[in-house]
């Protein structure tokens, strides 16, 4: 949460710098009534988009830090996950749970791997913005130079001063180093 606030403050500072610079720029391409040039409006939009992407990235990095810690301690913390997803995402995870269950069980593993396969320990995870979403790639070490690769696309929605995960789409899943 502190990271999200820091990123937001950084974006606001950058916006103020751009606004100050625009007051010192003489150009004839000023839109009527806006007080800003087209170039400055585009720059401000890019800064805001960049700040939002960075804040979303910080949100997901924190989400996965807690997610991994809970998993290492014996399982997924569904209450933590529920507090970071939308109701639609919660329903999708519940619908994706294909096992017998008492209560509200969710396929929480889908944030890191596809169910039913042997994944081994997490070797590396990367998270990068892609348009309005984020690609999350997980590589699991299978031992003996073998790996399991899993990539998903997560979509976030703004929820006050933070985000919630609204959609998960599997992009790729494959094993590396196995004889075909």
PDB file of C-alpha atoms in Angstrom:
ATOM      1  CA  UNK A   1       0.000   0.000   0.000  1.00  0.00           C
ATOM      2  CA  UNK A   2       2.882   2.363   0.796  1.00  0.00           C
ATOM      3  CA  UNK A   3       4.363   1.599  -2.620  1.00  0.00           C
ATOM      4  CA  UNK A   4       1.081   2.488  -4.361  1.00  0.00           C
ATOM      5  CA  UNK A   5       0.932   5.801  -2.478  1.00  0.00           C
ATOM      6  CA  UNK A   6       4.601   6.506  -3.306  1.00  0.00           C
ATOM      7  CA  UNK A   7       4.016   5.794  -7.010  1.00  0.00           C
ATOM      8  CA  UNK A   8       0.926   8.043  -6.949  1.00  0.00           C
ATOM      9  CA  UNK A   9       2.920  10.857  -5.317  1.00  0.00           C
ATOM     10  CA  UNK A  10       5.671  10.397  -7.883  1.00  0.00           C
ATOM     11  CA  UNK A  11       3.157  10.611 -10.721  1.00  0.00           C
ATOM     12  CA  UNK A  12       1.631  13.770  -9.241  1.00  0.00           C
ATOM     13  CA  UNK A  13       5.103  15.344  -8.983  1.00  0.00           C
ATOM     14  CA  UNK A  14       5.820  14.507 -12.606  1.00  0.00           C
ATOM     15  CA  UNK A  15       2.468  15.963 -13.629  1.00  0.00           C
ATOM     16  CA  UNK A  16       3.270  19.220 -11.809  1.00  0.00           C
ATOM     17  CA  UNK A  17       6.655  19.372 -13.582  1.00  0.00           C
ATOM     18  CA  UNK A  18       5.003  18.923 -16.973  1.00  0.00           C
ATOM     19  CA  UNK A  19       2.401  21.583 -16.117  1.00  0.00           C
ATOM     20  CA  UNK A  20       5.133  24.018 -15.054  1.00  0.00           C
ATOM     21  CA  UNK A  21       7.085  23.366 -18.236  1.00  0.00           C
ATOM     22  CA  UNK A  22       3.969  23.895 -20.352  1.00  0.00           C
ATOM     23  CA  UNK A  23       3.595  27.404 -18.935  1.00  0.00           C
ATOM     24  CA  UNK A  24       7.055  28.224 -20.334  1.00  0.00           C
ATOM     25  CA  UNK A  25       6.443  26.704 -23.772  1.00  0.00           C
ATOM     26  CA  UNK A  26       5.358  28.951 -26.633  1.00  0.00           C
ATOM     27  CA  UNK A  27       3.546  27.050 -29.371  1.00  0.00           C
ATOM     28  CA  UNK A  28       0.798  27.885 -31.783  1.00  0.00           C
ATOM     29  CA  UNK A  29      -0.958  24.492 -31.546  1.00  0.00           C
ATOM     30  CA  UNK A  30      -2.964  25.325 -28.458  1.00  0.00           C
ATOM     31  CA  UNK A  31      -6.429  23.754 -28.342  1.00  0.00           C
ATOM     32  CA  UNK A  32      -9.170  26.306 -27.750  1.00  0.00           C
ATOM     33  CA  UNK A  33     -10.045  26.762 -24.083  1.00  0.00           C
ATOM     34  CA  UNK A  34      -7.674  24.122 -22.728  1.00  0.00           C
ATOM     35  CA  UNK A  35      -4.655  26.257 -21.911  1.00  0.00           C
ATOM     36  CA  UNK A  36      -2.384  23.371 -22.981  1.00  0.00           C
ATOM     37  CA  UNK A  37      -0.696  22.266 -26.158  1.00  0.00           C
ATOM     38  CA  UNK A  38      -1.544  18.953 -27.775  1.00  0.00           C
ATOM     39  CA  UNK A  39       2.012  17.769 -27.051  1.00  0.00           C
ATOM     40  CA  UNK A  40       1.681  18.624 -23.352  1.00  0.00           C
ATOM     41  CA  UNK A  41      -1.682  16.880 -23.089  1.00  0.00           C
ATOM     42  CA  UNK A  42      -0.164  13.760 -24.661  1.00  0.00           C
ATOM     43  CA  UNK A  43       2.799  13.949 -22.272  1.00  0.00           C
ATOM     44  CA  UNK A  44       0.519  14.267 -19.247  1.00  0.00           C
ATOM     45  CA  UNK A  45      -1.590  11.333 -20.424  1.00  0.00           C
ATOM     46  CA  UNK A  46       1.553   9.230 -20.896  1.00  0.00           C
ATOM     47  CA  UNK A  47       2.779  10.147 -17.412  1.00  0.00           C
ATOM     48  CA  UNK A  48      -0.563   9.259 -15.852  1.00  0.00           C
ATOM     49  CA  UNK A  49      -0.736   5.989 -17.800  1.00  0.00           C
ATOM     50  CA  UNK A  50       2.830   5.175 -16.785  1.00  0.00           C
ATOM     51  CA  UNK A  51       2.103   5.970 -13.142  1.00  0.00           C
ATOM     52  CA  UNK A  52      -1.029   3.800 -13.200  1.00  0.00           C
ATOM     53  CA  UNK A  53       0.928   0.927 -14.783  1.00  0.00           C
ATOM     54  CA  UNK A  54       3.648   1.281 -12.130  1.00  0.00           C
ATOM     55  CA  UNK A  55       1.047   1.358  -9.340  1.00  0.00           C
ATOM     56  CA  UNK A  56      -0.632  -1.756 -10.767  1.00  0.00           C
ATOM     57  CA  UNK A  57       2.731  -3.472 -10.994  1.00  0.00           C
ATOM     58  CA  UNK A  58       3.488  -2.584  -7.361  1.00  0.00           C
ATOM     59  CA  UNK A  59       0.064  -3.945  -6.353  1.00  0.00           C
ATOM     60  CA  UNK A  60       0.729  -7.273  -8.104  1.00  0.00           C
ATOM     61  CA  UNK A  61       4.251  -7.564  -6.705  1.00  0.00           C
ATOM     62  CA  UNK A  62       2.873  -7.153  -3.184  1.00  0.00           C
ATOM     63  CA  UNK A  63      -0.002  -9.554  -3.929  1.00  0.00           C
ATOM     64  CA  UNK A  64       2.416 -12.260  -5.084  1.00  0.00           C
ATOM     65  CA  UNK A  65       4.802 -11.629  -2.173  1.00  0.00           C
ATOM     66  CA  UNK A  66       2.020 -12.469   0.294  1.00  0.00           C
ATOM     67  CA  UNK A  67       0.601 -15.207  -1.985  1.00  0.00           C
ATOM     68  CA  UNK A  68       3.996 -16.972  -2.140  1.00  0.00           C
ATOM     69  CA  UNK A  69       4.590 -16.579   1.596  1.00  0.00           C
ATOM     70  CA  UNK A  70       1.209 -18.097   2.448  1.00  0.00           C
ATOM     71  CA  UNK A  71       1.758 -20.970   0.025  1.00  0.00           C
ATOM     72  CA  UNK A  72       5.156 -21.751   1.532  1.00  0.00           C
ATOM     73  CA  UNK A  73       3.521 -21.863   4.968  1.00  0.00           C
ATOM     74  CA  UNK A  74       1.120 -24.606   3.895  1.00  0.00           C
ATOM     75  CA  UNK A  75      -1.490 -23.301   1.507  1.00  0.00           C
ATOM     76  CA  UNK A  76      -3.308 -20.419  -0.064  1.00  0.00           C
ATOM     77  CA  UNK A  77      -4.872 -17.755   2.127  1.00  0.00           C
ATOM     78  CA  UNK A  78      -8.257 -17.506   0.417  1.00  0.00           C
ATOM     79  CA  UNK A  79      -9.338 -14.625   2.653  1.00  0.00           C
ATOM     80  CA  UNK A  80      -6.321 -12.592   1.519  1.00  0.00           C
ATOM     81  CA  UNK A  81      -7.014 -13.481  -2.106  1.00  0.00           C
ATOM     82  CA  UNK A  82     -10.731 -12.585  -1.753  1.00  0.00           C
ATOM     83  CA  UNK A  83      -9.770  -9.144  -0.452  1.00  0.00           C
ATOM     84  CA  UNK A  84      -7.710  -8.516  -3.618  1.00  0.00           C
ATOM     85  CA  UNK A  85     -10.153  -9.709  -6.299  1.00  0.00           C
ATOM     86  CA  UNK A  86     -13.508  -8.540  -7.620  1.00  0.00           C
ATOM     87  CA  UNK A  87     -16.717 -10.528  -7.008  1.00  0.00           C
ATOM     88  CA  UNK A  88     -16.668 -11.628 -10.669  1.00  0.00           C
ATOM     89  CA  UNK A  89     -13.111 -12.959 -10.279  1.00  0.00           C
ATOM     90  CA  UNK A  90     -14.069 -14.746  -7.064  1.00  0.00           C
ATOM     91  CA  UNK A  91     -16.977 -16.443  -8.841  1.00  0.00           C
ATOM     92  CA  UNK A  92     -14.729 -17.482 -11.723  1.00  0.00           C
ATOM     93  CA  UNK A  93     -12.194 -19.014  -9.306  1.00  0.00           C
ATOM     94  CA  UNK A  94     -14.999 -20.845  -7.482  1.00  0.00           C
ATOM     95  CA  UNK A  95     -16.392 -22.151 -10.785  1.00  0.00           C
ATOM     96  CA  UNK A  96     -12.880 -23.293 -11.747  1.00  0.00           C
ATOM     97  CA  UNK A  97     -12.556 -25.409  -8.588  1.00  0.00           C
ATOM     98  CA  UNK A  98     -13.217 -28.956  -9.855  1.00  0.00           C
ATOM     99  CA  UNK A  99     -12.856 -30.903  -6.594  1.00  0.00           C
ATOM    100  CA  UNK A 100     -15.169 -31.813  -3.720  1.00  0.00           C
ATOM    101  CA  UNK A 101     -15.380 -28.902  -1.364  1.00  0.00           C
ATOM    102  CA  UNK A 102     -17.168 -27.714   1.752  1.00  0.00           C
ATOM    103  CA  UNK A 103     -17.795 -23.973   1.641  1.00  0.00           C
ATOM    104  CA  UNK A 104     -16.402 -21.444  -0.812  1.00  0.00           C
ATOM    105  CA  UNK A 105     -13.395 -23.143  -2.390  1.00  0.00           C
ATOM    106  CA  UNK A 106     -11.455 -21.320  -5.076  1.00  0.00           C
ATOM    107  CA  UNK A 107      -8.915 -22.506  -7.633  1.00  0.00           C
ATOM    108  CA  UNK A 108      -6.332 -20.132  -6.141  1.00  0.00           C
ATOM    109  CA  UNK A 109      -3.437 -22.035  -7.712  1.00  0.00           C
ATOM    110  CA  UNK A 110      -4.404 -20.582 -11.097  1.00  0.00           C
ATOM    111  CA  UNK A 111      -2.452 -17.440 -10.161  1.00  0.00           C
ATOM    112  CA  UNK A 112       0.736 -19.546 -10.371  1.00  0.00           C
ATOM    113  CA  UNK A 113       0.118 -22.819 -12.242  1.00  0.00           C
ATOM    114  CA  UNK A 114      -2.500 -24.946 -13.980  1.00  0.00           C
ATOM    115  CA  UNK A 115      -4.020 -27.612 -11.754  1.00  0.00           C
ATOM    116  CA  UNK A 116      -3.351 -31.284 -12.247  1.00  0.00           C
ATOM    117  CA  UNK A 117       0.294 -31.013 -13.272  1.00  0.00           C
ATOM    118  CA  UNK A 118       3.532 -31.482 -11.403  1.00  0.00           C
ATOM    119  CA  UNK A 119       5.013 -28.006 -11.148  1.00  0.00           C
ATOM    120  CA  UNK A 120       7.976 -28.274  -8.787  1.00  0.00           C
ATOM    121  CA  UNK A 121       9.204 -25.231  -6.870  1.00  0.00           C
ATOM    122  CA  UNK A 122       8.860 -21.717  -8.243  1.00  0.00           C
ATOM    123  CA  UNK A 123      12.152 -20.720  -9.852  1.00  0.00           C
ATOM    124  CA  UNK A 124      11.287 -17.241 -11.138  1.00  0.00           C
ATOM    125  CA  UNK A 125       8.251 -15.039 -11.708  1.00  0.00           C
ATOM    126  CA  UNK A 126       8.097 -11.962 -13.898  1.00  0.00           C
ATOM    127  CA  UNK A 127       5.310  -9.412 -14.024  1.00  0.00           C
ATOM    128  CA  UNK A 128       5.166  -6.842 -16.794  1.00  0.00           C
ATOM    129  CA  UNK A 129       2.543  -4.396 -18.003  1.00  0.00           C
ATOM    130  CA  UNK A 130       1.004  -5.111 -21.395  1.00  0.00           C
ATOM    131  CA  UNK A 131      -1.554  -2.539 -22.472  1.00  0.00           C
ATOM    132  CA  UNK A 132      -4.276  -2.399 -19.837  1.00  0.00           C
ATOM    133  CA  UNK A 133      -3.259  -5.755 -18.339  1.00  0.00           C
ATOM    134  CA  UNK A 134      -0.217  -7.498 -16.848  1.00  0.00           C
ATOM    135  CA  UNK A 135       1.563 -10.633 -18.037  1.00  0.00           C
ATOM    136  CA  UNK A 136       2.637 -12.899 -15.194  1.00  0.00           C
ATOM    137  CA  UNK A 137       5.103 -15.624 -16.170  1.00  0.00           C
ATOM    138  CA  UNK A 138       6.068 -18.350 -13.709  1.00  0.00           C
ATOM    139  CA  UNK A 139       8.872 -20.828 -14.267  1.00  0.00           C
ATOM    140  CA  UNK A 140       8.921 -23.832 -11.960  1.00  0.00           C
ATOM    141  CA  UNK A 141      12.036 -25.964 -11.497  1.00  0.00           C
ATOM    142  CA  UNK A 142      11.362 -29.643 -12.188  1.00  0.00           C
ATOM    143  CA  UNK A 143      14.955 -30.709 -11.523  1.00  0.00           C
ATOM    144  CA  UNK A 144      17.365 -32.307 -13.990  1.00  0.00           C
ATOM    145  CA  UNK A 145      17.227 -29.272 -16.331  1.00  0.00           C
ATOM    146  CA  UNK A 146      13.448 -29.542 -16.698  1.00  0.00           C
ATOM    147  CA  UNK A 147      11.011 -26.686 -16.189  1.00  0.00           C
ATOM    148  CA  UNK A 148       7.292 -25.968 -16.189  1.00  0.00           C
ATOM    149  CA  UNK A 149       6.327 -22.597 -17.731  1.00  0.00           C
ATOM    150  CA  UNK A 150       2.968 -20.922 -17.037  1.00  0.00           C
ATOM    151  CA  UNK A 151       1.896 -17.484 -18.281  1.00  0.00           C
ATOM    152  CA  UNK A 152      -1.312 -15.636 -17.497  1.00  0.00           C
ATOM    153  CA  UNK A 153      -2.740 -12.205 -18.212  1.00  0.00           C
ATOM    154  CA  UNK A 154      -4.272 -10.367 -15.246  1.00  0.00           C
ATOM    155  CA  UNK A 155      -6.605  -7.413 -15.629  1.00  0.00           C
ATOM    156  CA  UNK A 156      -6.924  -4.948 -12.750  1.00  0.00           C
ATOM    157  CA  UNK A 157      -9.645  -2.464 -11.860  1.00  0.00           C
ATOM    158  CA  UNK A 158      -9.240   0.607  -9.687  1.00  0.00           C
ATOM    159  CA  UNK A 159     -10.755   0.222  -6.205  1.00  0.00           C
ATOM    160  CA  UNK A 160     -10.338   3.473  -4.293  1.00  0.00           C
ATOM    161  CA  UNK A 161      -6.612   4.089  -3.894  1.00  0.00           C
ATOM    162  CA  UNK A 162      -5.682   0.511  -4.782  1.00  0.00           C
ATOM    163  CA  UNK A 163      -6.610  -2.185  -7.286  1.00  0.00           C
ATOM    164  CA  UNK A 164      -8.432  -5.503  -7.482  1.00  0.00           C
ATOM    165  CA  UNK A 165      -7.804  -8.375  -9.854  1.00  0.00           C
ATOM    166  CA  UNK A 166     -10.789  -8.606 -12.181  1.00  0.00           C
ATOM    167  CA  UNK A 167      -9.803 -11.202 -14.770  1.00  0.00           C
ATOM    168  CA  UNK A 168      -7.314 -14.028 -15.280  1.00  0.00           C
ATOM    169  CA  UNK A 169      -6.636 -15.455 -18.721  1.00  0.00           C
ATOM    170  CA  UNK A 170      -4.241 -18.343 -19.305  1.00  0.00           C
ATOM    171  CA  UNK A 171      -1.855 -17.444 -22.127  1.00  0.00           C
ATOM    172  CA  UNK A 172       0.561 -20.389 -22.168  1.00  0.00           C
ATOM    173  CA  UNK A 173       1.533 -23.545 -20.318  1.00  0.00           C
ATOM    174  CA  UNK A 174       4.284 -25.940 -21.331  1.00  0.00           C
ATOM    175  CA  UNK A 175       7.115 -28.142 -20.089  1.00  0.00           C
ATOM    176  CA  UNK A 176      10.740 -27.608 -21.137  1.00  0.00           C
ATOM    177  CA  UNK A 177      13.510 -30.222 -21.186  1.00  0.00           C
ATOM    178  CA  UNK A 178      11.337 -33.316 -21.528  1.00  0.00           C
ATOM    179  CA  UNK A 179      11.856 -35.790 -24.334  1.00  0.00           C
ATOM    180  CA  UNK A 180       8.860 -35.797 -26.599  1.00  0.00           C
TER     181      UNK A 180
END
